[in-house]
Coordinates of C-alpha atoms and ligand atoms in Angstrom, one line a residue:
X1 CA -36.5 -14.2 -50.0
X2 CA -34.3 -12.4 -47.5
X3 CA -36.1 -15.4 -45.6
X4 CA -34.6 -18.2 -47.9
X5 CA -30.6 -16.8 -48.4
X6 CA -31.0 -16.8 -44.9
X7 CA -31.7 -20.6 -44.3
X8 CA -29.7 -21.5 -47.2
X9 CA -26.5 -19.8 -45.2
X10 CA -27.6 -21.7 -42.4
X11 CA -28.1 -24.8 -43.9
X12 CA -24.7 -24.3 -46.0
X13 CA -23.1 -23.6 -42.8
X14 CA -23.9 -26.5 -40.5
X15 CA -22.2 -29.0 -43.4
X16 CA -19.9 -26.6 -44.4
X17 CA -17.4 -28.4 -41.6
X18 CA -16.9 -32.0 -43.4
X19 CA -17.5 -30.0 -46.6
X20 CA -19.6 -32.7 -47.7
X21 CA -23.1 -32.4 -47.6
X22 CA -24.4 -35.0 -46.4
X23 CA -26.5 -36.8 -43.3
X24 CA -28.4 -33.3 -42.8
X25 CA -31.7 -35.2 -41.0
X26 CA -29.8 -38.8 -39.2
X27 CA -28.7 -41.2 -42.7
X28 CA -31.1 -44.0 -43.0
X29 CA -30.0 -47.4 -44.5
X30 CA -29.0 -51.3 -43.0
X31 CA -25.2 -52.9 -42.2
X32 CA -24.4 -56.5 -41.9
X33 CA -23.4 -56.2 -39.0
X34 CA -25.4 -56.5 -36.4
X35 CA -27.5 -59.5 -37.3
X36 CA -24.3 -61.4 -39.8
X37 CA -21.5 -60.8 -37.8
X38 CA -18.0 -62.5 -40.0
X39 CA -20.1 -65.2 -41.3
X40 CA -17.2 -66.3 -43.7
X41 CA -17.9 -69.6 -44.5
X42 CA -20.4 -69.9 -47.1
X43 CA -21.2 -73.5 -47.6
X44 CA -22.3 -73.9 -44.4
X45 CA -24.0 -70.2 -44.5
X46 CA -25.3 -70.1 -47.5
X47 CA -27.9 -67.6 -47.3
X48 CA -25.8 -65.3 -44.0
X49 CA -22.3 -65.6 -45.3
X50 CA -20.6 -61.9 -46.0
X51 CA -21.4 -61.9 -50.1
X52 CA -22.5 -60.5 -53.0
X53 CA -26.4 -63.4 -52.8
X54 CA -26.6 -61.2 -49.2
X55 CA -26.0 -58.4 -49.7
X56 CA -26.9 -57.7 -53.2
X57 CA -30.1 -60.2 -52.3
X58 CA -31.3 -57.6 -49.2
X59 CA -30.4 -54.8 -51.5
X60 CA -33.3 -56.2 -53.7
X61 CA -36.3 -56.6 -50.6
X62 CA -35.2 -52.8 -49.5
X63 CA -36.8 -51.4 -52.8
X64 CA -38.9 -54.1 -53.6
X65 CA -40.4 -54.7 -49.7
X66 CA -40.8 -50.8 -49.5
X67 CA -37.6 -49.2 -47.3
X68 CA -36.4 -47.3 -50.1
X69 CA -39.7 -45.3 -50.2
X70 CA -39.7 -45.3 -46.6
X71 CA -36.5 -43.4 -46.4
X72 CA -34.0 -46.6 -45.8
X73 CA -31.5 -45.9 -49.0
X74 CA -27.9 -46.8 -47.5
X75 CA -26.8 -50.6 -47.9
X76 CA -23.6 -51.3 -45.9
X77 CA -21.4 -54.6 -45.8
X78 CA -19.5 -54.4 -42.2
X79 CA -16.1 -56.3 -41.7
X80 CA -14.8 -59.1 -43.4
X81 CA -15.7 -58.2 -46.4
X82 CA -11.2 -58.6 -47.4
X83 CA -9.0 -60.4 -48.9
X84 CA -6.6 -61.1 -45.7
X85 CA -3.4 -60.0 -47.6
X86 CA -3.4 -56.0 -50.1
X87 CA -2.7 -57.6 -53.4
X88 CA 1.3 -56.1 -55.0
X89 CA 0.3 -52.6 -55.4
X90 CA -1.4 -52.5 -51.7
X91 CA -5.2 -52.1 -52.6
X92 CA -7.5 -53.6 -50.1
X93 CA -9.0 -56.9 -52.4
X94 CA -12.9 -58.2 -51.8
X95 CA -12.9 -62.0 -50.9
X96 CA -12.4 -63.2 -54.4
X97 CA -14.6 -66.3 -52.8
X98 CA -17.9 -64.5 -51.2
X99 CA -17.1 -61.0 -54.0
X100 CA -16.1 -63.1 -57.7
X101 CA -17.6 -59.9 -59.1
X102 CA -15.0 -57.0 -56.4
X103 CA -17.1 -53.8 -55.8
X104 CA -17.3 -52.3 -58.4
X105 CA -20.1 -54.9 -59.1
X106 CA -21.6 -55.0 -55.9
X107 CA -22.0 -50.5 -55.6
X108 CA -23.7 -50.9 -59.5
X109 CA -26.3 -53.4 -58.4
X110 CA -26.5 -51.0 -55.2
X111 CA -26.9 -48.0 -57.0
X112 CA -29.1 -49.6 -60.3
X113 CA -31.4 -49.8 -57.5
X114 CA -31.6 -46.1 -56.4
X115 CA -29.9 -47.3 -53.6
X116 CA -26.3 -46.1 -51.6
X117 CA -23.4 -48.0 -50.6
X118 CA -22.0 -48.3 -47.8
X119 CA -18.5 -50.2 -46.7
X120 CA -16.5 -50.8 -44.4
X121 CA -12.5 -50.1 -42.7
X122 CA -10.5 -49.7 -40.2
X123 CA -8.4 -46.7 -38.5
X124 CA -6.1 -49.5 -37.2
X125 CA -3.1 -51.6 -38.7
X126 CA -6.2 -54.9 -38.8
X127 CA -10.3 -54.7 -38.5
X128 CA -12.0 -55.9 -35.3
X129 CA -11.7 -58.9 -36.4
X130 CA -8.2 -58.5 -37.8
X131 CA -8.7 -57.6 -42.3
X132 CA -6.7 -55.6 -43.7
X133 CA -6.5 -52.3 -41.6
X134 CA -5.7 -48.5 -43.1
X135 CA -3.0 -47.4 -40.6
X136 CA -0.5 -46.1 -43.6
X137 CA -2.8 -47.2 -46.3
X138 CA -4.9 -44.2 -45.8
X139 CA -5.5 -42.2 -49.3
X140 CA -4.8 -45.6 -51.1
X141 CA -8.0 -46.7 -49.2
X142 CA -9.7 -43.6 -49.9
X143 CA -9.1 -43.6 -53.1
X144 CA -9.8 -47.3 -54.0
X145 CA -13.1 -46.7 -51.6
X146 CA -14.3 -43.7 -54.0
X147 CA -13.3 -45.8 -57.1
X148 CA -14.9 -48.9 -56.7
X149 CA -18.4 -46.0 -56.1
X150 CA -18.5 -46.3 -51.9
X151 CA -21.4 -43.6 -51.1
X152 CA -20.3 -44.7 -46.6
X153 CA -17.4 -45.6 -44.7
X154 CA -17.9 -46.9 -41.5
X155 CA -13.7 -46.3 -40.1
X156 CA -13.5 -48.4 -36.9
X157 CA -10.7 -47.9 -34.5
X158 CA -9.6 -51.9 -33.3
X159 CA -6.1 -52.4 -33.2
X160 CA -4.1 -48.8 -32.5
X161 CA -3.5 -46.6 -30.0
X162 CA -6.7 -44.5 -29.3
X163 CA -4.1 -41.2 -28.5
X164 CA -3.7 -41.6 -32.4
X165 CA -6.7 -41.1 -33.4
X166 CA -7.6 -36.8 -33.1
X167 CA -4.7 -36.4 -35.8
X168 CA -6.0 -39.7 -37.7
X169 CA -9.6 -39.9 -37.7
X170 CA -9.7 -36.0 -39.5
X171 CA -6.8 -37.0 -42.6
X172 CA -8.8 -40.1 -43.2
X173 CA -11.6 -37.5 -43.5
X174 CA -9.4 -35.3 -46.2
X175 CA -8.4 -38.1 -47.7
X176 CA -12.4 -38.9 -48.4
X177 CA -12.7 -35.9 -49.5
X178 CA -9.5 -35.3 -51.7
X179 CA -11.4 -37.8 -53.9
X180 CA -14.3 -36.0 -55.3
X181 CA -16.6 -38.4 -54.0
X182 CA -19.0 -36.8 -51.2
X183 CA -18.9 -40.6 -48.7
X184 CA -20.5 -40.3 -45.3
X185 CA -18.6 -40.0 -43.2
X186 CA -19.0 -42.9 -39.5
X187 CA -16.0 -42.8 -37.2
X188 CA -16.4 -44.6 -34.0
X189 CA -13.7 -42.4 -33.0
X190 CA -15.2 -41.1 -29.4
X191 CA -15.8 -43.8 -28.3
X192 CA -12.4 -45.9 -28.5
X193 CA -11.1 -42.2 -26.6
X194 CA -13.4 -42.7 -24.1
X195 CA -12.6 -46.5 -23.5
X196 CA -9.3 -45.6 -23.3
X197 CA -9.5 -43.0 -20.8
X198 CA -8.4 -39.7 -23.5
X199 CA -12.0 -37.5 -23.3
X200 CA -13.0 -36.0 -26.5
X201 CA -12.5 -33.7 -28.3
X202 CA -15.7 -33.0 -29.6
X203 CA -15.8 -30.3 -32.2
X204 CA -12.8 -32.0 -34.0
X205 CA -15.0 -34.9 -34.3
X206 CA -18.6 -33.0 -35.2
X207 CA -16.4 -30.6 -37.8
X208 CA -14.6 -33.9 -38.9
X209 CA -17.7 -37.2 -38.9
X210 CA -21.3 -37.6 -40.1
X211 CA -21.5 -40.0 -37.5
X212 CA -19.7 -41.6 -34.7
X213 CA -19.7 -44.4 -32.1
X214 CA -20.7 -43.0 -29.0
X215 CA -21.4 -46.5 -26.5
X216 CA -20.5 -50.3 -27.0
X217 CA -22.3 -52.2 -29.5
X218 CA -25.6 -53.3 -29.4
X219 CA -26.6 -57.0 -29.3
X220 CA -29.9 -58.3 -30.4
X221 CA -30.8 -58.0 -26.5
X222 CA -33.2 -56.7 -24.9
X223 CA -30.5 -56.2 -22.0
X224 CA -27.8 -54.4 -24.7
X225 CA -31.4 -51.9 -26.2
X226 CA -31.3 -50.7 -23.0
X227 CA -28.0 -50.0 -21.5
X228 CA -27.5 -48.4 -24.5
X229 CA -30.6 -46.2 -23.6
X230 CA -29.1 -45.3 -20.2
X231 CA -26.0 -44.5 -21.3
X232 CA -27.7 -41.8 -24.0
X233 CA -29.9 -41.1 -20.9
X234 CA -27.3 -40.4 -18.5
X235 CA -25.4 -37.9 -21.0
X236 CA -27.9 -36.7 -23.2
X237 CA -28.0 -33.2 -22.5
X238 CA -24.5 -33.2 -23.6
X239 CA -24.8 -35.7 -25.9
X240 CA -27.8 -34.1 -28.0
X241 CA -25.9 -31.0 -28.0
X242 CA -23.5 -32.8 -30.3
X243 CA -25.9 -33.9 -32.8
X244 CA -27.6 -31.5 -36.2
X245 CA -27.5 -31.3 -39.2
X246 CA -24.2 -33.7 -40.9
X247 CA -23.2 -34.9 -37.5
X248 CA -24.9 -37.3 -35.2
X249 CA -24.7 -39.7 -32.0
X250 CA -25.2 -43.1 -33.4
X251 CA -25.8 -45.9 -30.7
X252 CA -25.7 -48.6 -32.8
X253 CA -27.7 -50.8 -35.8
X254 CA -31.5 -51.4 -36.0
X255 CA -31.9 -54.9 -34.5
X256 CA -36.2 -55.1 -34.1
X257 CA -36.4 -58.0 -36.5
X258 CA -34.3 -60.7 -34.7
X259 CA -35.3 -62.7 -32.5
X260 CA -34.3 -60.8 -29.3
X261 CA -36.6 -58.3 -29.1
X262 CA -40.3 -58.5 -28.5
X263 CA -43.0 -56.3 -29.9
X264 CA -42.8 -54.0 -27.0
X265 CA -39.9 -54.1 -26.9
X266 CA -38.9 -52.8 -30.7
X267 CA -41.3 -50.5 -30.6
X268 CA -38.7 -49.0 -27.5
X269 CA -36.3 -49.2 -29.8
X270 CA -37.4 -47.3 -32.4
X271 CA -39.3 -44.8 -30.4
X272 CA -36.2 -43.6 -28.6
X273 CA -33.5 -43.9 -31.3
X274 CA -36.6 -41.2 -33.1
X275 CA -35.7 -39.3 -30.2
X276 CA -32.3 -39.3 -30.8
X277 CA -31.6 -38.9 -33.9
X278 CA -30.5 -42.0 -34.0
X279 CA -29.1 -42.9 -38.2
X280 CA -32.3 -45.8 -38.5
X281 CA -29.8 -48.6 -39.6
X282 CA -31.4 -52.0 -39.4
X283 CA -29.4 -54.8 -39.6
X284 CA -31.3 -57.7 -40.1
X285 CA -32.9 -60.4 -42.9
X286 CA -35.1 -57.8 -44.4
X287 CA -36.5 -61.6 -46.8
X288 CA -37.4 -63.0 -43.1
X289 CA -39.0 -60.2 -40.8
X290 CA -42.3 -60.4 -39.5
X291 CA -45.4 -58.3 -40.9
X292 CA -45.2 -55.9 -36.9
X293 CA -41.7 -55.4 -37.0
X294 CA -41.5 -54.3 -40.6
X295 CA -44.8 -52.4 -40.3
X296 CA -42.6 -50.4 -37.5
X297 CA -39.9 -49.7 -39.1
X298 CA -41.2 -48.0 -42.1
X299 CA -44.0 -46.6 -39.4
X300 CA -44.0 -42.9 -41.8
X301 CA -44.8 -41.2 -38.1
X302 CA -41.9 -42.3 -36.2
X303 CA -39.3 -41.9 -39.3
X304 CA -40.6 -39.0 -39.7
X305 CA -39.8 -38.1 -35.8
X306 CA -36.5 -39.1 -36.8
X307 CA -36.0 -36.9 -40.2
X308 CA -37.6 -33.9 -38.7
X309 CA -36.0 -30.7 -40.3
X310 CA -35.4 -28.6 -37.1
X311 CA -32.3 -31.3 -36.7
X312 CA -33.0 -30.7 -33.1
X313 CA -31.7 -34.0 -30.9
X314 CA -33.9 -35.2 -27.9
X315 CA -33.4 -36.0 -24.3
X316 CA -34.6 -37.9 -21.5
X317 CA -36.1 -35.3 -19.4
X318 CA -35.5 -37.5 -16.8
X319 CA -37.0 -42.0 -15.8
X320 CA -39.2 -41.9 -12.3
X321 CA -40.3 -45.0 -11.0
X322 CA -39.1 -46.4 -13.4
X323 CA -40.2 -44.8 -16.6
X324 CA -38.0 -42.7 -18.2
X325 CA -39.4 -40.1 -20.4
X326 CA -38.0 -39.0 -24.0
X327 CA -38.5 -35.9 -25.4
X328 CA -37.6 -34.3 -29.1
X329 CA -38.2 -31.1 -30.4
X330 CA -40.2 -30.8 -33.9
X331 CA -41.3 -29.4 -37.0
X332 CA -44.2 -27.7 -37.0
X333 CA -43.6 -24.7 -34.6
X334 CA -46.8 -22.3 -34.5
X335 CA -47.0 -19.2 -33.2
X336 CA -43.7 -19.3 -31.4
X337 CA -43.9 -22.6 -30.0
X338 CA -42.1 -25.0 -31.1
X339 CA -44.2 -29.2 -31.4
X340 CA -42.8 -32.1 -29.7
X341 CA -42.3 -36.0 -29.5
X342 CA -42.6 -37.3 -26.0
X343 CA -42.3 -40.9 -25.6
X344 CA -42.9 -42.6 -22.1
X345 CA -40.3 -46.5 -21.9
X346 CA -41.3 -48.3 -19.0
X347 CA -38.6 -50.4 -17.6
X348 CA -40.0 -52.7 -15.0
X349 CA -41.0 -55.9 -17.0
X350 CA -42.8 -57.8 -14.2
X351 CA -46.0 -58.3 -15.1
X352 CA -48.9 -55.7 -15.9
X353 CA -48.9 -52.0 -17.5
X354 CA -47.7 -49.8 -15.5
X355 CA -49.1 -46.3 -14.2
X356 CA -46.9 -42.9 -14.6
X357 CA -47.7 -39.2 -13.8
X358 CA -45.1 -36.3 -14.7
X359 CA -45.4 -33.1 -15.0
X360 CA -45.2 -30.4 -17.5
X361 CA -42.5 -29.1 -15.5
X362 CA -40.6 -32.4 -15.3
X363 CA -40.8 -32.6 -19.0
X364 CA -39.2 -28.8 -19.7
X365 CA -42.2 -28.3 -21.5
X366 CA -42.8 -25.0 -21.0
X367 CA -46.9 -23.2 -20.7
X368 CA -46.0 -20.0 -20.3
X369 CA -48.6 -18.1 -21.4
X370 CA -49.7 -17.1 -24.8
X371 CA -50.3 -21.0 -24.0
X372 CA -52.9 -22.6 -26.9
X373 CA -52.4 -26.7 -25.7
X374 CA -50.7 -29.6 -28.1
X375 CA -53.0 -31.1 -30.1
X376 CA -51.9 -34.5 -29.0
X377 CA -51.1 -37.5 -31.5
X378 CA -50.3 -42.1 -30.0
X379 CA -47.9 -42.5 -32.9
X380 CA -47.7 -46.6 -31.4
X381 CA -51.5 -46.9 -30.0
X382 CA -51.5 -50.4 -28.3
X383 CA -54.9 -51.4 -26.8
X384 CA -53.0 -52.4 -23.7
X385 CA -51.7 -48.7 -23.3
X386 CA -53.3 -45.3 -23.0
X387 CA -52.3 -41.3 -21.3
X388 CA -54.1 -38.8 -20.1
X389 CA -53.9 -34.9 -19.8
X390 CA -55.3 -33.7 -17.5
X391 CA -54.6 -30.0 -15.0
X392 CA -54.3 -29.6 -11.1
X393 CA -52.4 -27.3 -8.8
X394 CA -52.5 -25.2 -12.3
X395 CA -49.9 -27.3 -13.6
X396 CA -50.7 -30.0 -16.4
X397 CA -49.7 -33.6 -16.0
X398 CA -49.6 -36.9 -18.3
X399 CA -50.5 -39.7 -17.0
X400 CA -49.4 -42.5 -18.8
X401 CA -49.7 -46.6 -19.2
X402 CA -47.6 -48.1 -20.4
X403 CA -46.5 -52.1 -21.3
X404 CA -43.9 -54.0 -19.5
X405 CA -40.5 -53.1 -21.5
X406 CA -42.6 -50.7 -23.4
X407 CA -43.3 -47.1 -25.2
X408 CA -46.0 -44.9 -25.0
X409 CA -44.7 -42.5 -27.6
X410 CA -46.8 -39.4 -28.6
X411 CA -46.9 -36.2 -30.9
X412 CA -47.5 -33.1 -29.4
X413 CA -48.4 -30.1 -32.8
X414 CA -48.3 -26.9 -31.2
X415 CA -50.9 -24.7 -31.4
Ligands
LIG501 C1 -16.6 -53.2 -33.5 C2 -17.5 -52.2 -34.4 C3 -19.0 -53.4 -34.7 C4 -18.6 -53.9 -35.9 C5 -17.1 -55.1 -35.3 C6 -16.9 -55.5 -36.4 O1 -17.2 -53.9 -32.7 O2 -18.0 -51.1 -33.0 O3 -20.3 -52.3 -35.4 O4 -18.1 -53.1 -37.1 O5 -16.5 -54.4 -34.7 O6 -15.8 -56.6 -37.2

């Protein structure tokens, strides 16, 4: 009983900050931007334009194709959904041509399927694509979003002086809270501060946002995914300390299922994003996706790492001979020893799978006695990859063989 009470207190405490109780594990869902951008020409691109048709289609697929059951529950519209002017009451207006029945209709459609509705806004005068932004209209916009039934807001930071953000983002969050409707709050605040050379006030960011962007936009290419991995790897010990239940770093959307990543590269994105405890926000066409990519996105074991209840974000203990090693503490904890998810990404792209050799010390895996070892499971097996664990000179080691620009991902369950 006492234990339960204590646990309750702990989880209350971690969600108090924003006072919305959301995002106790990283959010999962679908977001329009990376794949569909600012496509507004529905005459020439009827299937791709940001419209009622696109969003309701993807929402249906989220449910019928098993994504909702796997945990992906947000469906988000990114930039370019509105008219270019506010109405006479200063309220934002959805594009009349592309969202003829308005946003409440979209929210209802999404929520009737057991999903949640995400919508984009911008803290500046205009969004990144030039649509009306919320500067000077934060209260009206928060109220409008709540009336429409929004469950998740992404607040971008284009077209505004970054020095206003330390005050503005928390203020906008307060207006959202005041509506009484819990809305996941996704901020771009720290990234824009970084760009402006202002050092982020992490305490305030953690307290005010459920997730936040740290780095540049993802593109549909391995180069882009890898540059994000490098950034998060180079800063991972520090960044991991900011993450926890209710507040997570956001390395940007999953591009799996699009044009740019091979199957191995897709596995690598899924593995590293899960170890980083990143939001899993797909941006793809759920109606046109290769089976292997779909199965990867739906992989229960990898999703379980991402959603692990301990809520501890992982990091990159080291990168050696072009293999980066990633590690996250996960449940179960057995005899005081925490289980682990470990991933090895091979950054070398010339030809054949590559061997790597890592001591447990290098991976910062504690083997002090009593040590009963781990039961090891390969979460993303490949016929051309393998791993062995062995002991020499009293040291435990992993030898791994990893495909070019691919990943070997293991779960080490404490014994
Ligand atoms: C910025 C954001 C992207 C996307 C676009 C929309 O670049 O970082 O994620 O929202 O704006 O214009």
